[in-house]
Amino acid sequence: DARVTQTPRHKVTEMGQEVTMRCQPILGHNTVFWYRQTMMQGLELLAYFRNRAPLDDSGMPKDRFSAEMPDATLATLKIQPSEPRDSAVYFCASGSRQGGHEQYFGPGTRLTVT
Amino acid sequence: EDQVTQSPEALRLQEGESSSLNCSYTVSGLRGLFWYRQDPGKGPEFLFTLYSAGEEKEKERLKATLTKKESFLHITAPKPEDSATYLCAVWFSGGYNKLIFGAGTRLAVHP
């Protein structure tokens, strides 16, 4: 049963600390997406990659957020320094052209910044 | 501006009471429309993809339809386990694989 996995599932940290979230996309998928979900804003696209290359990160606050794909099995989203307004659920999703462009989501990382 | 609007925001149904959820969109060059279901504390779960006006897809009590301006998710004789938030998303020309999501419809089905 192929699934997107994300770690950690929950993270509580203090303002100013660095936060790293990890995602393992479904094997064989060549696109990876990072989303943030809040009650107020819904699902917002932060960044996405195709074949490990960043295609669009216009949704990310560039001064504090960074996203990378060190290899095809790992995507990371880093926040440094974190702020209380970053509190949200962060989802990773993966997809493929062959699959019809639908995206498959992971369980999310619930981030709380105090 | 590319936009996806879902209505209603929330819907309460009695078990067995059929209804429809709406997703209207204003994007240039729709290439695909996706429906997802999201349960509390979980990631969105893919349901359907629709690519062209007139297309329909069915899965159990759910049927999705697509016109040139909107999509409907019809729920026939819903059960309490159908309670969830239903999200639609559009993929459009120039967006690569990017999707724009609507805000969702929160569906509650009561016995």
PDB file of C-alpha atoms in Angstrom:
ATOM      1  CA  ASP A   1       0.000   0.000   0.000  1.00  0.00           C
ATOM      2  CA  ALA A   2       1.964   2.990  -1.298  1.00  0.00           C
ATOM      3  CA  ARG A   3       1.632   6.082   0.873  1.00  0.00           C
ATOM      4  CA  VAL A   4       3.296   9.414   1.437  1.00  0.00           C
ATOM      5  CA  THR A   5       4.930   9.492   4.863  1.00  0.00           C
ATOM      6  CA  GLN A   6       5.737  12.572   6.911  1.00  0.00           C
ATOM      7  CA  THR A   7       7.745  13.095  10.066  1.00  0.00           C
ATOM      8  CA  PRO A   8       7.285  14.298  12.692  1.00  0.00           C
ATOM      9  CA  ARG A   9       3.503  14.086  12.995  1.00  0.00           C
ATOM     10  CA  HIS A  10       3.455  16.724  15.719  1.00  0.00           C
ATOM     11  CA  LYS A  11       5.958  19.393  16.664  1.00  0.00           C
ATOM     12  CA  VAL A  12       5.799  21.969  19.428  1.00  0.00           C
ATOM     13  CA  THR A  13       8.607  24.476  19.494  1.00  0.00           C
ATOM     14  CA  GLU A  14       9.432  27.899  20.814  1.00  0.00           C
ATOM     15  CA  MET A  15       9.587  31.000  18.683  1.00  0.00           C
ATOM     16  CA  GLY A  16      12.985  31.427  17.086  1.00  0.00           C
ATOM     17  CA  GLN A  17      13.820  27.741  16.914  1.00  0.00           C
ATOM     18  CA  GLU A  18      14.558  25.864  13.705  1.00  0.00           C
ATOM     19  CA  VAL A  19      11.979  23.356  12.502  1.00  0.00           C
ATOM     20  CA  THR A  20      12.618  20.653   9.906  1.00  0.00           C
ATOM     21  CA  MET A  21       9.816  18.572   8.428  1.00  0.00           C
ATOM     22  CA  ARG A  22      10.472  15.523   6.276  1.00  0.00           C
ATOM     23  CA  CYS A  23       8.490  13.775   3.587  1.00  0.00           C
ATOM     24  CA  GLN A  24       8.954  10.504   1.746  1.00  0.00           C
ATOM     25  CA  PRO A  25       6.958  10.590  -1.510  1.00  0.00           C
ATOM     26  CA  ILE A  26       5.392   7.530  -3.094  1.00  0.00           C
ATOM     27  CA  LEU A  27       8.040   5.523  -4.919  1.00  0.00           C
ATOM     28  CA  GLY A  28       8.036   6.413  -8.601  1.00  0.00           C
ATOM     29  CA  HIS A  29       6.270   9.762  -8.200  1.00  0.00           C
ATOM     30  CA  ASN A  30       8.255  12.607  -9.757  1.00  0.00           C
ATOM     31  CA  THR A  31       6.418  15.629  -8.355  1.00  0.00           C
ATOM     32  CA  VAL A  32       6.392  16.657  -4.708  1.00  0.00           C
ATOM     33  CA  PHE A  33       4.344  19.459  -3.170  1.00  0.00           C
ATOM     34  CA  TRP A  34       4.395  21.224   0.190  1.00  0.00           C
ATOM     35  CA  TYR A  35       1.157  22.763   1.459  1.00  0.00           C
ATOM     36  CA  ARG A  36       0.163  24.607   4.612  1.00  0.00           C
ATOM     37  CA  GLN A  37      -3.365  24.361   5.974  1.00  0.00           C
ATOM     38  CA  THR A  38      -4.985  26.716   8.462  1.00  0.00           C
ATOM     39  CA  MET A  39      -8.597  27.364   9.357  1.00  0.00           C
ATOM     40  CA  MET A  40      -8.365  30.892   7.986  1.00  0.00           C
ATOM     41  CA  GLN A  41      -6.485  30.283   4.727  1.00  0.00           C
ATOM     42  CA  GLY A  42      -7.312  26.703   3.861  1.00  0.00           C
ATOM     43  CA  LEU A  43      -4.754  24.800   1.787  1.00  0.00           C
ATOM     44  CA  GLU A  44      -1.948  26.988   0.472  1.00  0.00           C
ATOM     45  CA  LEU A  45       0.753  25.759  -1.865  1.00  0.00           C
ATOM     46  CA  LEU A  46       4.197  26.623  -0.543  1.00  0.00           C
ATOM     47  CA  ALA A  47       6.515  24.949  -3.037  1.00  0.00           C
ATOM     48  CA  TYR A  48       6.770  22.102  -5.453  1.00  0.00           C
ATOM     49  CA  PHE A  49       9.374  20.020  -7.214  1.00  0.00           C
ATOM     50  CA  ARG A  50       9.467  17.991 -10.382  1.00  0.00           C
ATOM     51  CA  ASN A  51      12.228  15.425 -10.773  1.00  0.00           C
ATOM     52  CA  ARG A  52      13.792  16.952  -7.624  1.00  0.00           C
ATOM     53  CA  ALA A  53      14.122  20.399  -9.233  1.00  0.00           C
ATOM     54  CA  PRO A  54      12.234  23.271  -7.593  1.00  0.00           C
ATOM     55  CA  LEU A  55       9.586  24.616 -10.002  1.00  0.00           C
ATOM     56  CA  ASP A  56       7.746  27.130  -7.877  1.00  0.00           C
ATOM     57  CA  ASP A  57       8.302  28.356  -4.353  1.00  0.00           C
ATOM     58  CA  SER A  58       6.409  31.614  -4.676  1.00  0.00           C
ATOM     59  CA  GLY A  59       4.086  30.637  -1.830  1.00  0.00           C
ATOM     60  CA  MET A  60       6.890  30.492   0.710  1.00  0.00           C
ATOM     61  CA  PRO A  61       8.186  33.329   2.890  1.00  0.00           C
ATOM     62  CA  LYS A  62      11.697  33.260   1.439  1.00  0.00           C
ATOM     63  CA  ASP A  63      13.413  34.835   4.395  1.00  0.00           C
ATOM     64  CA  ARG A  64      12.571  31.987   6.756  1.00  0.00           C
ATOM     65  CA  PHE A  65      11.367  28.994   4.739  1.00  0.00           C
ATOM     66  CA  SER A  66      13.401  26.684   2.559  1.00  0.00           C
ATOM     67  CA  ALA A  67      12.508  23.478   0.729  1.00  0.00           C
ATOM     68  CA  GLU A  68      14.846  20.886  -0.744  1.00  0.00           C
ATOM     69  CA  MET A  69      14.884  17.401  -2.227  1.00  0.00           C
ATOM     70  CA  PRO A  70      18.270  15.879  -1.399  1.00  0.00           C
ATOM     71  CA  ASP A  71      17.221  12.718  -3.233  1.00  0.00           C
ATOM     72  CA  ALA A  72      14.156  11.189  -4.860  1.00  0.00           C
ATOM     73  CA  THR A  73      12.991   9.598  -1.611  1.00  0.00           C
ATOM     74  CA  LEU A  74      13.249  12.639   0.665  1.00  0.00           C
ATOM     75  CA  ALA A  75      11.841  16.149   0.641  1.00  0.00           C
ATOM     76  CA  THR A  76      12.443  18.609   3.470  1.00  0.00           C
ATOM     77  CA  LEU A  77      10.797  21.840   4.555  1.00  0.00           C
ATOM     78  CA  LYS A  78      12.732  23.988   6.973  1.00  0.00           C
ATOM     79  CA  ILE A  79      11.644  27.048   8.934  1.00  0.00           C
ATOM     80  CA  GLN A  80      14.342  29.161  10.559  1.00  0.00           C
ATOM     81  CA  PRO A  81      13.545  31.072  12.694  1.00  0.00           C
ATOM     82  CA  SER A  82      10.025  29.893  13.449  1.00  0.00           C
ATOM     83  CA  GLU A  83       7.282  32.311  14.473  1.00  0.00           C
ATOM     84  CA  PRO A  84       3.869  31.774  16.130  1.00  0.00           C
ATOM     85  CA  ARG A  85       2.130  32.638  12.828  1.00  0.00           C
ATOM     86  CA  ASP A  86       3.773  29.550  11.304  1.00  0.00           C
ATOM     87  CA  SER A  87       1.540  27.337  13.455  1.00  0.00           C
ATOM     88  CA  ALA A  88      -0.426  25.183  11.008  1.00  0.00           C
ATOM     89  CA  VAL A  89      -0.615  21.705   9.546  1.00  0.00           C
ATOM     90  CA  TYR A  90       1.972  21.141   6.830  1.00  0.00           C
ATOM     91  CA  PHE A  91       1.173  18.558   4.179  1.00  0.00           C
ATOM     92  CA  CYS A  92       3.384  16.914   1.653  1.00  0.00           C
ATOM     93  CA  ALA A  93       1.845  15.423  -1.488  1.00  0.00           C
ATOM     94  CA  SER A  94       3.291  13.534  -4.418  1.00  0.00           C
ATOM     95  CA  GLY A  95       2.090  12.764  -7.905  1.00  0.00           C
ATOM     96  CA  SER A  96       3.090  11.757 -11.402  1.00  0.00           C
ATOM     97  CA  ARG A  97       2.087  12.596 -14.968  1.00  0.00           C
ATOM     98  CA  GLN A  98       1.539   8.935 -15.628  1.00  0.00           C
ATOM     99  CA  GLY A  99      -0.843   8.833 -12.701  1.00  0.00           C
ATOM    100  CA  GLY A 100      -3.101  11.497 -14.158  1.00  0.00           C
ATOM    101  CA  HIS A 101      -1.758  14.474 -12.218  1.00  0.00           C
ATOM    102  CA  GLU A 102      -3.751  13.791  -9.071  1.00  0.00           C
ATOM    103  CA  GLN A 103      -1.816  14.370  -5.871  1.00  0.00           C
ATOM    104  CA  TYR A 104      -1.606  11.977  -2.949  1.00  0.00           C
ATOM    105  CA  PHE A 105      -1.244  13.556   0.452  1.00  0.00           C
ATOM    106  CA  GLY A 106       0.638  12.508   3.536  1.00  0.00           C
ATOM    107  CA  PRO A 107      -0.849  12.637   7.048  1.00  0.00           C
ATOM    108  CA  GLY A 108       0.637  16.053   7.773  1.00  0.00           C
ATOM    109  CA  THR A 109       2.850  17.607  10.444  1.00  0.00           C
ATOM    110  CA  ARG A 110       0.983  19.672  13.005  1.00  0.00           C
ATOM    111  CA  LEU A 111       3.303  22.511  14.013  1.00  0.00           C
ATOM    112  CA  THR A 112       2.728  24.662  17.061  1.00  0.00           C
ATOM    113  CA  VAL A 113       5.090  27.558  17.669  1.00  0.00           C
ATOM    114  CA  THR A 114       4.757  29.159  21.112  1.00  0.00           C
TER     115      THR A 114
ATOM    116  CA  GLU B   1      -7.661  36.001 -11.222  1.00  0.00           C
ATOM    117  CA  ASP B   2      -7.708  32.205 -11.028  1.00  0.00           C
ATOM    118  CA  GLN B   3     -10.194  31.199  -8.389  1.00  0.00           C
ATOM    119  CA  VAL B   4     -12.052  28.194  -7.007  1.00  0.00           C
ATOM    120  CA  THR B   5     -15.197  28.672  -4.923  1.00  0.00           C
ATOM    121  CA  GLN B   6     -17.062  25.947  -3.084  1.00  0.00           C
ATOM    122  CA  SER B   7     -20.596  26.103  -1.742  1.00  0.00           C
ATOM    123  CA  PRO B   8     -22.104  25.695   0.680  1.00  0.00           C
ATOM    124  CA  GLU B   9     -19.426  26.160   3.361  1.00  0.00           C
ATOM    125  CA  ALA B  10     -21.221  23.657   5.572  1.00  0.00           C
ATOM    126  CA  LEU B  11     -24.048  21.207   4.985  1.00  0.00           C
ATOM    127  CA  ARG B  12     -25.999  19.143   7.462  1.00  0.00           C
ATOM    128  CA  LEU B  13     -27.979  16.189   6.152  1.00  0.00           C
ATOM    129  CA  GLN B  14     -30.058  13.450   7.633  1.00  0.00           C
ATOM    130  CA  GLU B  15     -28.973   9.935   6.772  1.00  0.00           C
ATOM    131  CA  GLY B  16     -30.492   9.046   3.397  1.00  0.00           C
ATOM    132  CA  GLU B  17     -31.090  12.674   2.385  1.00  0.00           C
ATOM    133  CA  SER B  18     -29.384  13.174  -0.995  1.00  0.00           C
ATOM    134  CA  SER B  19     -27.767  16.496  -1.899  1.00  0.00           C
ATOM    135  CA  SER B  20     -25.085  18.146  -4.025  1.00  0.00           C
ATOM    136  CA  LEU B  21     -21.944  20.144  -3.339  1.00  0.00           C
ATOM    137  CA  ASN B  22     -20.823  22.810  -5.788  1.00  0.00           C
ATOM    138  CA  CYS B  23     -17.373  23.843  -7.008  1.00  0.00           C
ATOM    139  CA  SER B  24     -17.223  26.780  -9.397  1.00  0.00           C
ATOM    140  CA  TYR B  25     -14.013  27.947 -11.004  1.00  0.00           C
ATOM    141  CA  THR B  26     -12.610  30.817 -13.006  1.00  0.00           C
ATOM    142  CA  VAL B  27      -9.317  29.721 -14.485  1.00  0.00           C
ATOM    143  CA  SER B  28      -7.823  30.051 -17.926  1.00  0.00           C
ATOM    144  CA  GLY B  29      -7.581  26.716 -19.631  1.00  0.00           C
ATOM    145  CA  LEU B  30      -8.903  24.088 -17.238  1.00  0.00           C
ATOM    146  CA  ARG B  31      -6.918  20.889 -17.624  1.00  0.00           C
ATOM    147  CA  GLY B  32      -8.412  18.892 -14.804  1.00  0.00           C
ATOM    148  CA  LEU B  33     -10.640  19.130 -11.734  1.00  0.00           C
ATOM    149  CA  PHE B  34     -10.063  16.981  -8.671  1.00  0.00           C
ATOM    150  CA  TRP B  35     -12.256  16.087  -5.713  1.00  0.00           C
ATOM    151  CA  TYR B  36     -10.780  15.153  -2.351  1.00  0.00           C
ATOM    152  CA  ARG B  37     -12.226  14.075   0.970  1.00  0.00           C
ATOM    153  CA  GLN B  38     -10.571  15.180   4.207  1.00  0.00           C
ATOM    154  CA  ASP B  39     -11.315  13.674   7.599  1.00  0.00           C
ATOM    155  CA  PRO B  40     -10.326  15.556  10.774  1.00  0.00           C
ATOM    156  CA  GLY B  41      -6.639  15.191  11.566  1.00  0.00           C
ATOM    157  CA  LYS B  42      -5.826  13.558   8.235  1.00  0.00           C
ATOM    158  CA  GLY B  43      -4.529  14.546   4.835  1.00  0.00           C
ATOM    159  CA  PRO B  44      -6.881  14.980   1.881  1.00  0.00           C
ATOM    160  CA  GLU B  45      -7.790  11.691   0.212  1.00  0.00           C
ATOM    161  CA  PHE B  46      -8.117  11.630  -3.562  1.00  0.00           C
ATOM    162  CA  LEU B  47     -11.590  10.785  -4.899  1.00  0.00           C
ATOM    163  CA  PHE B  48     -11.998  11.738  -8.573  1.00  0.00           C
ATOM    164  CA  THR B  49     -10.405  13.444 -11.545  1.00  0.00           C
ATOM    165  CA  LEU B  50     -12.539  15.052 -14.272  1.00  0.00           C
ATOM    166  CA  TYR B  51     -10.894  16.319 -17.435  1.00  0.00           C
ATOM    167  CA  SER B  52     -13.619  17.605 -19.760  1.00  0.00           C
ATOM    168  CA  ALA B  53     -17.121  19.063 -19.647  1.00  0.00           C
ATOM    169  CA  GLY B  54     -19.758  16.356 -19.621  1.00  0.00           C
ATOM    170  CA  GLU B  55     -17.556  13.839 -17.876  1.00  0.00           C
ATOM    171  CA  GLU B  56     -18.924  11.940 -14.881  1.00  0.00           C
ATOM    172  CA  LYS B  57     -17.259   9.672 -12.322  1.00  0.00           C
ATOM    173  CA  GLU B  58     -18.900   7.510  -9.652  1.00  0.00           C
ATOM    174  CA  LYS B  59     -17.723   5.833  -6.491  1.00  0.00           C
ATOM    175  CA  GLU B  60     -20.181   4.218  -4.103  1.00  0.00           C
ATOM    176  CA  ARG B  61     -22.641   6.965  -3.068  1.00  0.00           C
ATOM    177  CA  LEU B  62     -20.667   9.753  -4.745  1.00  0.00           C
ATOM    178  CA  LYS B  63     -20.938  11.027  -8.303  1.00  0.00           C
ATOM    179  CA  ALA B  64     -18.904  13.911  -9.684  1.00  0.00           C
ATOM    180  CA  THR B  65     -19.901  15.871 -12.782  1.00  0.00           C
ATOM    181  CA  LEU B  66     -18.200  18.662 -14.699  1.00  0.00           C
ATOM    182  CA  THR B  67     -19.427  21.561 -16.838  1.00  0.00           C
ATOM    183  CA  LYS B  68     -17.449  24.418 -18.374  1.00  0.00           C
ATOM    184  CA  LYS B  69     -17.844  26.552 -15.260  1.00  0.00           C
ATOM    185  CA  GLU B  70     -18.469  24.233 -12.344  1.00  0.00           C
ATOM    186  CA  SER B  71     -18.455  20.766 -10.893  1.00  0.00           C
ATOM    187  CA  PHE B  72     -20.956  19.037  -8.661  1.00  0.00           C
ATOM    188  CA  LEU B  73     -20.410  16.270  -6.168  1.00  0.00           C
ATOM    189  CA  HIS B  74     -23.700  14.449  -5.760  1.00  0.00           C
ATOM    190  CA  ILE B  75     -24.167  12.379  -2.619  1.00  0.00           C
ATOM    191  CA  THR B  76     -26.933   9.806  -2.852  1.00  0.00           C
ATOM    192  CA  ALA B  77     -28.475   8.404   0.336  1.00  0.00           C
ATOM    193  CA  PRO B  78     -25.559   9.508   2.514  1.00  0.00           C
ATOM    194  CA  LYS B  79     -24.474   7.675   5.642  1.00  0.00           C
ATOM    195  CA  PRO B  80     -22.834   9.119   8.775  1.00  0.00           C
ATOM    196  CA  GLU B  81     -19.462   7.805   7.572  1.00  0.00           C
ATOM    197  CA  ASP B  82     -19.685  10.211   4.625  1.00  0.00           C
ATOM    198  CA  SER B  83     -19.243  13.087   7.080  1.00  0.00           C
ATOM    199  CA  ALA B  84     -16.031  14.919   6.126  1.00  0.00           C
ATOM    200  CA  THR B  85     -14.788  18.045   4.405  1.00  0.00           C
ATOM    201  CA  TYR B  86     -14.904  17.774   0.626  1.00  0.00           C
ATOM    202  CA  LEU B  87     -12.332  19.785  -1.309  1.00  0.00           C
ATOM    203  CA  CYS B  88     -12.148  20.494  -4.992  1.00  0.00           C
ATOM    204  CA  ALA B  89      -9.020  21.605  -6.810  1.00  0.00           C
ATOM    205  CA  VAL B  90      -8.298  22.709 -10.356  1.00  0.00           C
ATOM    206  CA  TRP B  91      -5.280  22.216 -12.583  1.00  0.00           C
ATOM    207  CA  PHE B  92      -4.967  24.764 -15.355  1.00  0.00           C
ATOM    208  CA  SER B  93      -2.829  25.804 -18.314  1.00  0.00           C
ATOM    209  CA  GLY B  94       0.417  27.347 -17.255  1.00  0.00           C
ATOM    210  CA  GLY B  95       0.132  25.858 -13.804  1.00  0.00           C
ATOM    211  CA  TYR B  96       2.394  22.885 -14.527  1.00  0.00           C
ATOM    212  CA  ASN B  97       1.133  20.380 -11.958  1.00  0.00           C
ATOM    213  CA  LYS B  98      -0.021  23.131  -9.639  1.00  0.00           C
ATOM    214  CA  LEU B  99      -3.493  22.855  -8.130  1.00  0.00           C
ATOM    215  CA  ILE B 100      -5.659  25.630  -6.714  1.00  0.00           C
ATOM    216  CA  PHE B 101      -7.860  24.343  -3.895  1.00  0.00           C
ATOM    217  CA  GLY B 102     -11.252  25.604  -2.835  1.00  0.00           C
ATOM    218  CA  ALA B 103     -12.005  26.237   0.827  1.00  0.00           C
ATOM    219  CA  GLY B 104     -14.069  23.071   1.093  1.00  0.00           C
ATOM    220  CA  THR B 105     -17.568  22.054   2.160  1.00  0.00           C
ATOM    221  CA  ARG B 106     -17.955  20.550   5.640  1.00  0.00           C
ATOM    222  CA  LEU B 107     -20.551  17.802   5.406  1.00  0.00           C
ATOM    223  CA  ALA B 108     -22.220  16.358   8.494  1.00  0.00           C
ATOM    224  CA  VAL B 109     -24.592  13.407   8.069  1.00  0.00           C
ATOM    225  CA  HIS B 110     -26.709  12.596  11.094  1.00  0.00           C
ATOM    226  CA  PRO B 111     -28.464   9.289  11.785  1.00  0.00           C
TER     227      PRO B 111
END
